[in-house]
PDB file of N, CA and C in Angstrom:
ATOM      1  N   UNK A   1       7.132  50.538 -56.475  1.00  0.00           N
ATOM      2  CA  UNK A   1       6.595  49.322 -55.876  1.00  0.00           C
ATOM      3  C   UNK A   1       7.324  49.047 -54.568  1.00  0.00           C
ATOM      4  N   UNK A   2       6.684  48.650 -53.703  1.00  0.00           N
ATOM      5  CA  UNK A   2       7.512  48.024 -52.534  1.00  0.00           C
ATOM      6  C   UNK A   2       8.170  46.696 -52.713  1.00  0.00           C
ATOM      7  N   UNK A   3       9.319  46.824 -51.659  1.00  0.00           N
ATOM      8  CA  UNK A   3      10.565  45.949 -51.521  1.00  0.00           C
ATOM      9  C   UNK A   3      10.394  45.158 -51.108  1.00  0.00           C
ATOM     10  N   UNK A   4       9.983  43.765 -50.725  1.00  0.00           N
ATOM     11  CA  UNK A   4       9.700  43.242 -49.321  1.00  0.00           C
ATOM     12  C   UNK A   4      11.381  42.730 -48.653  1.00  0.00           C
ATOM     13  N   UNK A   5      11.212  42.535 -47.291  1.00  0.00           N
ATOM     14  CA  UNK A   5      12.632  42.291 -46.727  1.00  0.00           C
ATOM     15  C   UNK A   5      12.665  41.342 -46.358  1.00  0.00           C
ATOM     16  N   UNK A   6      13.620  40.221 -45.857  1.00  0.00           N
ATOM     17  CA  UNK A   6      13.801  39.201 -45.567  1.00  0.00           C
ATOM     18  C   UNK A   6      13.376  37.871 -46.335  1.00  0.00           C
ATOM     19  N   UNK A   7      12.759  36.903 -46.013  1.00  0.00           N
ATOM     20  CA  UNK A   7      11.674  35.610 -46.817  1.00  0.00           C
ATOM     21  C   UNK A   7      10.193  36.170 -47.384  1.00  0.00           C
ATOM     22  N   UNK A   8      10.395  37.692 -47.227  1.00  0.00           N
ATOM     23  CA  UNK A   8       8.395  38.093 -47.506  1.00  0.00           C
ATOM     24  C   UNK A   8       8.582  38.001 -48.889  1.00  0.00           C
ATOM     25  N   UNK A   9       7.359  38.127 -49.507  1.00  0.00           N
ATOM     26  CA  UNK A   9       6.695  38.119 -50.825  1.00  0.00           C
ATOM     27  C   UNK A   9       5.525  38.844 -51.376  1.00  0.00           C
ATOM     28  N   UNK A  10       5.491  39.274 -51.672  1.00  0.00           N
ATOM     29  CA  UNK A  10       4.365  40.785 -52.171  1.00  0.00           C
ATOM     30  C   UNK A  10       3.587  39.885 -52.922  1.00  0.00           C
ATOM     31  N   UNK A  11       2.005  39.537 -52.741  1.00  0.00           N
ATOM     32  CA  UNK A  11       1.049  39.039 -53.593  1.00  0.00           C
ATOM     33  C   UNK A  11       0.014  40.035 -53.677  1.00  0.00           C
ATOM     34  N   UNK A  12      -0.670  39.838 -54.957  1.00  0.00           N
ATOM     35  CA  UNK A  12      -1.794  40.642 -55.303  1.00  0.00           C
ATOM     36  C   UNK A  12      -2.763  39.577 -55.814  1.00  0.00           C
ATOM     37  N   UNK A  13      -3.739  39.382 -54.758  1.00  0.00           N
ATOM     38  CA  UNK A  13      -4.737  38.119 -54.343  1.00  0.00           C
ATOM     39  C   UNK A  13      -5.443  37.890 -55.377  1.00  0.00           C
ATOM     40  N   UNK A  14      -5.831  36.668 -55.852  1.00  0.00           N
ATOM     41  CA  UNK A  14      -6.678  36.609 -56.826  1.00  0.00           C
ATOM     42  C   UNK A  14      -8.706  36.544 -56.451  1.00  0.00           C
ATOM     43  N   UNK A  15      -8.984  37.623 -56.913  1.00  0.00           N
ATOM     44  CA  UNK A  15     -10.392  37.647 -56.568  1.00  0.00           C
ATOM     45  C   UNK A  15     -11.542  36.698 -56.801  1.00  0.00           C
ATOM     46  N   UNK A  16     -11.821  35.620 -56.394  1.00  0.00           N
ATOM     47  CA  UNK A  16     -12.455  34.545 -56.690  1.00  0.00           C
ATOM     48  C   UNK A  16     -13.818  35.136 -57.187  1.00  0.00           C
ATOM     49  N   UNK A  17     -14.265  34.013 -57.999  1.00  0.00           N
ATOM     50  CA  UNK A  17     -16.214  35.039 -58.699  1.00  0.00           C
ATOM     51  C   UNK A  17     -17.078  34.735 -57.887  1.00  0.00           C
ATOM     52  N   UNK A  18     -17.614  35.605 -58.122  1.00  0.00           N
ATOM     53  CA  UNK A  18     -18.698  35.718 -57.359  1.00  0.00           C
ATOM     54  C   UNK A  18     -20.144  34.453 -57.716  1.00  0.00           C
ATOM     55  N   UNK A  19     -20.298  33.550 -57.068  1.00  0.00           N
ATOM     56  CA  UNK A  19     -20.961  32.432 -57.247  1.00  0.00           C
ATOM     57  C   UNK A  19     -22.573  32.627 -56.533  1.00  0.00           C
ATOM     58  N   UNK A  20     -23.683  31.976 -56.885  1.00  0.00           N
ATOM     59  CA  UNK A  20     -24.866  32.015 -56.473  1.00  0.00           C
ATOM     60  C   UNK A  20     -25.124  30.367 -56.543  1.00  0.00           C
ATOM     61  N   UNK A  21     -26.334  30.192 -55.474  1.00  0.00           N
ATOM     62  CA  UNK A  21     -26.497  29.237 -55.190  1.00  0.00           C
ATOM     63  C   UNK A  21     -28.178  29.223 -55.076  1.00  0.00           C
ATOM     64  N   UNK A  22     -28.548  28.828 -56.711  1.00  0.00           N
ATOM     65  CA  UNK A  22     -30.077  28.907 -56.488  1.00  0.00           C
ATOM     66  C   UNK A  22     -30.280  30.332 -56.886  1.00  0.00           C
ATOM     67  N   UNK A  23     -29.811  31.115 -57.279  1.00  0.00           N
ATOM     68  CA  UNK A  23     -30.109  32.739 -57.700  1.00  0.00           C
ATOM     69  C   UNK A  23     -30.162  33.771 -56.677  1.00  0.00           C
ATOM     70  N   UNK A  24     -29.506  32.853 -55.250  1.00  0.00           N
ATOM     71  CA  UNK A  24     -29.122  33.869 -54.505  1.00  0.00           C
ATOM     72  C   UNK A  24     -27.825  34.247 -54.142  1.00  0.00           C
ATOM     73  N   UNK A  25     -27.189  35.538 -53.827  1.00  0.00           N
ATOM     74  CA  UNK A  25     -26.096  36.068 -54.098  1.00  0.00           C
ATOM     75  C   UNK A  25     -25.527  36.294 -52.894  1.00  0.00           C
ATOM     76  N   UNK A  26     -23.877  34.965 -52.771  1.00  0.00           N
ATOM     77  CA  UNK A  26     -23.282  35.388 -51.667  1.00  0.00           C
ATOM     78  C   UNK A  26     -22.784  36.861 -51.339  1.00  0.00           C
ATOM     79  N   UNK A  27     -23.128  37.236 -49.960  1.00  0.00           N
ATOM     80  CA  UNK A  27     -22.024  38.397 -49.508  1.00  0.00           C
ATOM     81  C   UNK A  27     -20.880  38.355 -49.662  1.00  0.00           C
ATOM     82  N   UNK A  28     -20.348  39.262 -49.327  1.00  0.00           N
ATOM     83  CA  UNK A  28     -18.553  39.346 -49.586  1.00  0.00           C
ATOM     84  C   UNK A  28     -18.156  38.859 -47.923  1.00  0.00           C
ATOM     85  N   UNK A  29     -18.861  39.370 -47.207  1.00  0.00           N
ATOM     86  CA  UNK A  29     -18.290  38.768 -45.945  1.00  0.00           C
ATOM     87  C   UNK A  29     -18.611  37.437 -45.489  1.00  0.00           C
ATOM     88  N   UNK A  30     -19.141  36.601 -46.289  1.00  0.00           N
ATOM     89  CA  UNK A  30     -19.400  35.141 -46.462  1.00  0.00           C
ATOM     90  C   UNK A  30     -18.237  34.678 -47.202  1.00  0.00           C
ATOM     91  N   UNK A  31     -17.918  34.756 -47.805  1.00  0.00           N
ATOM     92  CA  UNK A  31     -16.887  34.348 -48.703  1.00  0.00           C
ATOM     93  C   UNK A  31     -16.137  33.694 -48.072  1.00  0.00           C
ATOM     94  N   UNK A  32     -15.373  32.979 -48.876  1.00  0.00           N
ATOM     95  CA  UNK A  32     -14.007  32.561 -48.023  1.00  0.00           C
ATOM     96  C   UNK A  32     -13.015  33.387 -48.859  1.00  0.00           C
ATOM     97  N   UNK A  33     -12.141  33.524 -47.650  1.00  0.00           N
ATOM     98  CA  UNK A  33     -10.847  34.554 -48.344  1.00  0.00           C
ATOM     99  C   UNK A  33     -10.134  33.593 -49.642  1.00  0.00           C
ATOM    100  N   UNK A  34      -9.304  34.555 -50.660  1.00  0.00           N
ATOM    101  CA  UNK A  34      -9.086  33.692 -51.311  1.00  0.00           C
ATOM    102  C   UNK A  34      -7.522  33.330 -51.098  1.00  0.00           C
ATOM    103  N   UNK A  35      -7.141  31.915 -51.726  1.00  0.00           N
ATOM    104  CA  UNK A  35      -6.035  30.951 -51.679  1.00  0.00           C
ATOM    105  C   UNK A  35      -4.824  31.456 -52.207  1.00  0.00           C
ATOM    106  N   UNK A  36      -5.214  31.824 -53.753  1.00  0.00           N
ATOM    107  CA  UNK A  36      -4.121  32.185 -54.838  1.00  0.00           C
ATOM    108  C   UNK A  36      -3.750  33.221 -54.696  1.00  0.00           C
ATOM    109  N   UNK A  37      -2.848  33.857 -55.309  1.00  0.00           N
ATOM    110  CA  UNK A  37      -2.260  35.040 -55.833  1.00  0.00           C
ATOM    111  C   UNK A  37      -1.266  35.420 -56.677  1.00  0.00           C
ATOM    112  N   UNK A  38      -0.752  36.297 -57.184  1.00  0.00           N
ATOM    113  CA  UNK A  38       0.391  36.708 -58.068  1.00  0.00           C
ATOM    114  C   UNK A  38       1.216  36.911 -57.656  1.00  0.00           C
ATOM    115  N   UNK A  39       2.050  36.419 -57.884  1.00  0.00           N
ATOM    116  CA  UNK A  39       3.834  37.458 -57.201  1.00  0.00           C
ATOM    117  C   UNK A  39       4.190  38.559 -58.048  1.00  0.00           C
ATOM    118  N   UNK A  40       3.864  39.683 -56.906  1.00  0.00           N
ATOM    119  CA  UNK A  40       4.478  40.865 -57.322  1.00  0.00           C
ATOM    120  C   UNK A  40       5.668  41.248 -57.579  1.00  0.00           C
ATOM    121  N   UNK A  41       6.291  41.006 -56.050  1.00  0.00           N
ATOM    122  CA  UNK A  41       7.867  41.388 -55.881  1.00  0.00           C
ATOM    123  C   UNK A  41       8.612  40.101 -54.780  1.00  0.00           C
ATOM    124  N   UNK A  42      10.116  39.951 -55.046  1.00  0.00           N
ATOM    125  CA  UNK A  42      10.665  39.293 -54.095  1.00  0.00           C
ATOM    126  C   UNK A  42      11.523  39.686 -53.851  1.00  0.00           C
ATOM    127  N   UNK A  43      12.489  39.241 -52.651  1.00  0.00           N
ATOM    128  CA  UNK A  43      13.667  39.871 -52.310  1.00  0.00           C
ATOM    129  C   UNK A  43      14.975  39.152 -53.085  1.00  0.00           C
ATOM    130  N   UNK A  44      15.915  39.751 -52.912  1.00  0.00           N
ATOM    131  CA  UNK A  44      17.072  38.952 -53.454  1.00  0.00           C
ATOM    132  C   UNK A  44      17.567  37.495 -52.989  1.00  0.00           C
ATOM    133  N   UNK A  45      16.714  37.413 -51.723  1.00  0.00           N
ATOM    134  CA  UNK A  45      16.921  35.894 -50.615  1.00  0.00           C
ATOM    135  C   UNK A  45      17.220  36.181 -49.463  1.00  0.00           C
ATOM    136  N   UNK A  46      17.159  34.989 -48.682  1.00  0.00           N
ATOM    137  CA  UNK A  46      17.325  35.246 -47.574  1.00  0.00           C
ATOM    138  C   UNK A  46      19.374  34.672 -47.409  1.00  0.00           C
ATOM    139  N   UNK A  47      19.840  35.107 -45.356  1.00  0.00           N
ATOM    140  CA  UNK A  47      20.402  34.994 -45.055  1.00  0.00           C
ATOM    141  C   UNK A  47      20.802  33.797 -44.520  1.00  0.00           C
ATOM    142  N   UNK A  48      20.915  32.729 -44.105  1.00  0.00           N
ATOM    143  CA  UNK A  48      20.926  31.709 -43.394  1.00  0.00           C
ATOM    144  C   UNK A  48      21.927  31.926 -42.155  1.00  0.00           C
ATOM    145  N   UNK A  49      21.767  31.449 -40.997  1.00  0.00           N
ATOM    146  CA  UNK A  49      22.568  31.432 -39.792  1.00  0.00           C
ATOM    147  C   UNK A  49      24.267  31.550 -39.976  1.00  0.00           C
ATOM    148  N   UNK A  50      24.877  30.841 -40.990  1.00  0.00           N
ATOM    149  CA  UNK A  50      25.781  30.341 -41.027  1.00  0.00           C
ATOM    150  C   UNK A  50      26.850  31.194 -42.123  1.00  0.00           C
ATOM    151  N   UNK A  51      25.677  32.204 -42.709  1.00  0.00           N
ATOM    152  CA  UNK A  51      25.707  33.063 -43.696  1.00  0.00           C
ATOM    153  C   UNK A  51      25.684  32.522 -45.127  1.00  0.00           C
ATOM    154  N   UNK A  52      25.451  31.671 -45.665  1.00  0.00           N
ATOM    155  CA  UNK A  52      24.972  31.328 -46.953  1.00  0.00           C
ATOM    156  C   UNK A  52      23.655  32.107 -47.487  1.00  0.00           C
ATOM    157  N   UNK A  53      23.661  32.559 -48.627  1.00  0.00           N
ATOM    158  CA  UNK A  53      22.567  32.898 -49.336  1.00  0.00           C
ATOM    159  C   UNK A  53      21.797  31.646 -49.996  1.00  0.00           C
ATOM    160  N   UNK A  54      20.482  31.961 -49.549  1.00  0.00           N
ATOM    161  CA  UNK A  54      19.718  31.250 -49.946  1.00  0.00           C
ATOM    162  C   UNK A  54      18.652  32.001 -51.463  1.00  0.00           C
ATOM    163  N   UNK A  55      18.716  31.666 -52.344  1.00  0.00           N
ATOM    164  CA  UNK A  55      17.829  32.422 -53.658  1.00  0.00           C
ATOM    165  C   UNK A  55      16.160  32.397 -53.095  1.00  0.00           C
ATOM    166  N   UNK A  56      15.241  33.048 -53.659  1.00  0.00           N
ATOM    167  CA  UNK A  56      13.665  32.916 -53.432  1.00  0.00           C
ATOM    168  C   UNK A  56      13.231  31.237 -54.089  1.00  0.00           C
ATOM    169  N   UNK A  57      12.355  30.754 -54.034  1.00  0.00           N
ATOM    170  CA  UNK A  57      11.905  29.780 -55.041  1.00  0.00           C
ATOM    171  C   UNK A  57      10.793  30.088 -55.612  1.00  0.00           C
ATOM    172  N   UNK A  58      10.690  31.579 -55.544  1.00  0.00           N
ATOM    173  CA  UNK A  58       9.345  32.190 -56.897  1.00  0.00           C
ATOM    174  C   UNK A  58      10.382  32.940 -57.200  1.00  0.00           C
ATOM    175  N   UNK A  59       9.135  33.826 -58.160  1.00  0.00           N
ATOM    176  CA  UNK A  59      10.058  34.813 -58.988  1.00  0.00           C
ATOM    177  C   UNK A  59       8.405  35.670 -59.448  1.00  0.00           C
ATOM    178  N   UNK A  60       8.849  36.777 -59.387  1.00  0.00           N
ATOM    179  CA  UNK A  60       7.660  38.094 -59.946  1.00  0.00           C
ATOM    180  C   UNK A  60       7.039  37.014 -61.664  1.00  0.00           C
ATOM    181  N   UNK A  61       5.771  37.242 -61.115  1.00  0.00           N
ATOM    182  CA  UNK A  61       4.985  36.985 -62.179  1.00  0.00           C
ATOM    183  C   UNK A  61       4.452  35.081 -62.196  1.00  0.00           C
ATOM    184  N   UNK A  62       4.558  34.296 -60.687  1.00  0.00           N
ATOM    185  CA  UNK A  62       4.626  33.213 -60.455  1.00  0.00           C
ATOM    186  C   UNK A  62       3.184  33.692 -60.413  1.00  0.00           C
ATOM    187  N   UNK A  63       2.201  32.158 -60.265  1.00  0.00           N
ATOM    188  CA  UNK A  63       0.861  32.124 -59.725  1.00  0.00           C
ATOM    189  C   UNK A  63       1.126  31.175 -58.777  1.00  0.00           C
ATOM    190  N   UNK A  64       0.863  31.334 -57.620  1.00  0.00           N
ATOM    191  CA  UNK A  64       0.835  30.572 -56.300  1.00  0.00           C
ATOM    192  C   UNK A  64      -0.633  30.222 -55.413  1.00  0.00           C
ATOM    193  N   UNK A  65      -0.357  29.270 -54.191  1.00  0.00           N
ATOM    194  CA  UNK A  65      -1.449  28.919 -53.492  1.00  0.00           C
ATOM    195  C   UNK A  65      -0.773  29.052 -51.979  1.00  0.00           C
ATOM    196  N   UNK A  66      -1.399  29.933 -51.523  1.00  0.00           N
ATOM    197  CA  UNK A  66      -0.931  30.214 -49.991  1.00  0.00           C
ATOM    198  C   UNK A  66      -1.738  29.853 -48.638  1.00  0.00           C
ATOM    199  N   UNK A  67      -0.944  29.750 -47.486  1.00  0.00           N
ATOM    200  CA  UNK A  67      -1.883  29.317 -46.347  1.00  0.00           C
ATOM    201  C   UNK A  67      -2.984  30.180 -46.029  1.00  0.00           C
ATOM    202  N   UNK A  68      -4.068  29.690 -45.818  1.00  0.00           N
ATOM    203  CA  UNK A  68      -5.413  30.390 -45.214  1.00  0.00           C
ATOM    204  C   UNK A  68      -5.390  31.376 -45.177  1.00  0.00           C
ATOM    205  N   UNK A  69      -5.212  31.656 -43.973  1.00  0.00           N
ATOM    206  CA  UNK A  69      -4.442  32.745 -43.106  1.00  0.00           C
ATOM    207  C   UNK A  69      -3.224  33.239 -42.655  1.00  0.00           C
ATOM    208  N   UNK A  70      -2.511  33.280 -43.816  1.00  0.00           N
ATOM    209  CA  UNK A  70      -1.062  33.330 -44.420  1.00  0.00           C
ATOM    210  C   UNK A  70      -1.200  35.123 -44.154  1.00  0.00           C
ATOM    211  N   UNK A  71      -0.203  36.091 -44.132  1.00  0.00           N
ATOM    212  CA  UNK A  71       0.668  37.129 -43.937  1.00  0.00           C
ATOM    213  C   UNK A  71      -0.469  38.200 -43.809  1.00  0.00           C
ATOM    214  N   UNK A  72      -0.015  39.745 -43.880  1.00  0.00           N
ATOM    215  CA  UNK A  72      -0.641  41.149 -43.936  1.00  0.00           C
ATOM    216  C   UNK A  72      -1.415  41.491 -44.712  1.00  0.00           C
ATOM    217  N   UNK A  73      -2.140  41.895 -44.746  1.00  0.00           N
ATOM    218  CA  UNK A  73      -2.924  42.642 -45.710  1.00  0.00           C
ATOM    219  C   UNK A  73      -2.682  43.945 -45.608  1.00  0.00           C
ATOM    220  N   UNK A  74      -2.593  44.704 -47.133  1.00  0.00           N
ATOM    221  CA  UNK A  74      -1.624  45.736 -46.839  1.00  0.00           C
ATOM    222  C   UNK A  74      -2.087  46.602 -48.377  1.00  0.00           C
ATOM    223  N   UNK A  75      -2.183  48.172 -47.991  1.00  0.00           N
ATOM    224  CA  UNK A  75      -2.905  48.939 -49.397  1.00  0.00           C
ATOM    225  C   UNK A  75      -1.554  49.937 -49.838  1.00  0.00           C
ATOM    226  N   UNK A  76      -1.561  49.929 -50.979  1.00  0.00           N
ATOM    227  CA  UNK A  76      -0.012  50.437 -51.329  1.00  0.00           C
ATOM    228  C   UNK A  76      -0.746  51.269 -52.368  1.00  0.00           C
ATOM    229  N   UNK A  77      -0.711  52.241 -52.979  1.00  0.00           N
ATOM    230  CA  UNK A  77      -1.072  53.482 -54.159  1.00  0.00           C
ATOM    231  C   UNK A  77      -2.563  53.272 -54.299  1.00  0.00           C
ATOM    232  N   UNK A  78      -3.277  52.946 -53.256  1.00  0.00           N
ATOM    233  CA  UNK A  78      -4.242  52.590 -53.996  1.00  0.00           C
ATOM    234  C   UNK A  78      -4.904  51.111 -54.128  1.00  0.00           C
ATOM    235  N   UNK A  79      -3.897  50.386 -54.020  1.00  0.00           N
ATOM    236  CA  UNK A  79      -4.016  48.683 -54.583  1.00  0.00           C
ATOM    237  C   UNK A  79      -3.892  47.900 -53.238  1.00  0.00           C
ATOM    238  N   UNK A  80      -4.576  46.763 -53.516  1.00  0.00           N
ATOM    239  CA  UNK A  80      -4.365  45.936 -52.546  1.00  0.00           C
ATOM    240  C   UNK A  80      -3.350  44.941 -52.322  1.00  0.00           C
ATOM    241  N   UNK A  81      -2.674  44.544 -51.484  1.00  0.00           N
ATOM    242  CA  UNK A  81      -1.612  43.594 -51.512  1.00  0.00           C
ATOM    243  C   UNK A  81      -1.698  42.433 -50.195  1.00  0.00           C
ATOM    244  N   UNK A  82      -0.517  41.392 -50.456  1.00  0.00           N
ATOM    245  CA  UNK A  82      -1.135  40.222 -49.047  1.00  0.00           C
ATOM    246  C   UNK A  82       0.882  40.345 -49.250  1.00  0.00           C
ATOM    247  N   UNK A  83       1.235  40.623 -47.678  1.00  0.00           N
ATOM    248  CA  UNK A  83       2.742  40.290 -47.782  1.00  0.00           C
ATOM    249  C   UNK A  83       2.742  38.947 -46.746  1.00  0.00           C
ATOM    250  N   UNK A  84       3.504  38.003 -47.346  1.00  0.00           N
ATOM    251  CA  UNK A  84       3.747  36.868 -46.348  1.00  0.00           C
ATOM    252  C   UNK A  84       5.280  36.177 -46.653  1.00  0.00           C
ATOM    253  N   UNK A  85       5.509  35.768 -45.646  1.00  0.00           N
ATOM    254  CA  UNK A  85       6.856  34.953 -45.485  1.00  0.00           C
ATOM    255  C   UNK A  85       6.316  33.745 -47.143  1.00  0.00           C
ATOM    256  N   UNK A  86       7.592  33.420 -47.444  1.00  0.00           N
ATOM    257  CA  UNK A  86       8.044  32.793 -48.385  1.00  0.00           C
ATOM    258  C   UNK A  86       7.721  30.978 -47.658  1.00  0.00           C
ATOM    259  N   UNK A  87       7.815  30.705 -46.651  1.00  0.00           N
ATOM    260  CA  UNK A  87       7.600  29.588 -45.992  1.00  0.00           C
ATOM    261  C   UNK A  87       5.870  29.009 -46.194  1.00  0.00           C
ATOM    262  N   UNK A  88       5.142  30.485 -46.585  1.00  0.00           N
ATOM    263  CA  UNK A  88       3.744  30.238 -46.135  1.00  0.00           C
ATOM    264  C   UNK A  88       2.801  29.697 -47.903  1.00  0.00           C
ATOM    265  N   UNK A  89       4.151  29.594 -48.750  1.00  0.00           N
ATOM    266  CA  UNK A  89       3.737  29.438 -50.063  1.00  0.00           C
ATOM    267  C   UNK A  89       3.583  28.054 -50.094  1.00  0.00           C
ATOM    268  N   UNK A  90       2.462  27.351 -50.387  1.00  0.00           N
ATOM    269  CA  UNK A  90       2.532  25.931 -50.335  1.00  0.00           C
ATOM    270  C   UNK A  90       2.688  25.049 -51.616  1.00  0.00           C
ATOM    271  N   UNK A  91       2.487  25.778 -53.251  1.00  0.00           N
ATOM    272  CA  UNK A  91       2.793  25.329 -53.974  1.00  0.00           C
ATOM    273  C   UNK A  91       2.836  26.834 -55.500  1.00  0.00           C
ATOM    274  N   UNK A  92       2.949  26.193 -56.496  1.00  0.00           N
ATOM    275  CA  UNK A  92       3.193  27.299 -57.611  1.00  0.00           C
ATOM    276  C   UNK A  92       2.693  26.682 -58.801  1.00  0.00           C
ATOM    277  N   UNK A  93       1.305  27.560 -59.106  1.00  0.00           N
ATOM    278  CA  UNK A  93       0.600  26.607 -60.207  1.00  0.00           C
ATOM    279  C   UNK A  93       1.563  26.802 -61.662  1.00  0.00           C
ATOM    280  N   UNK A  94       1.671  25.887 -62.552  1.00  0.00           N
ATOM    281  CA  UNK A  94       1.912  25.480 -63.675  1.00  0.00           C
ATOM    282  C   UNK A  94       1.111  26.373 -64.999  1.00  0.00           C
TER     283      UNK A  94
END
């Protein structure tokens, strides 16, 4: 699996369903991208200026809600992945 470095966070997006409206069937390029995702992987934390370690505030196996247009999109063995800074996580569902 990949490492991510610094504040990033390895998500594996959650695929929203596929919805109809009236029995007709959105495209995929209609869609809106989706919000959520899984945490794959995190780093050990970040560095701070002053040198304090700072810990992640997820952890592998969180369900999260990220910005819009939050980080990379990125294909690893095969699979799809979204890497984004740790800043761009806006909350962690329950």
């Amino acid at each position: 699996m990949l490492k991510p470095l610094g504040d990033r966070v390895i998500l594996q997006q959650q695929e929203e369903e596929e919805q109809t409206i009236g029995g007709i069937v959105i495209a995929n390029n209609a869609k809106e991208k989706p919000q959520s995702g899984k945490v794959v992987a995190v780093n050990d934390g970040r560095v701070l200026d002053n040198g304090t370690k700072v810990d992640p505030s997820v952890k592998v196996g969180d369900q999260v809600l990220f910005d819009k247009y939050a980080g990379t999109e990125v294909k690893y063995q095969g699979a799809q992945y979204l890497v984004l800074h740790e800043k761009d996580i806006v909350a962690i569902e329950d």
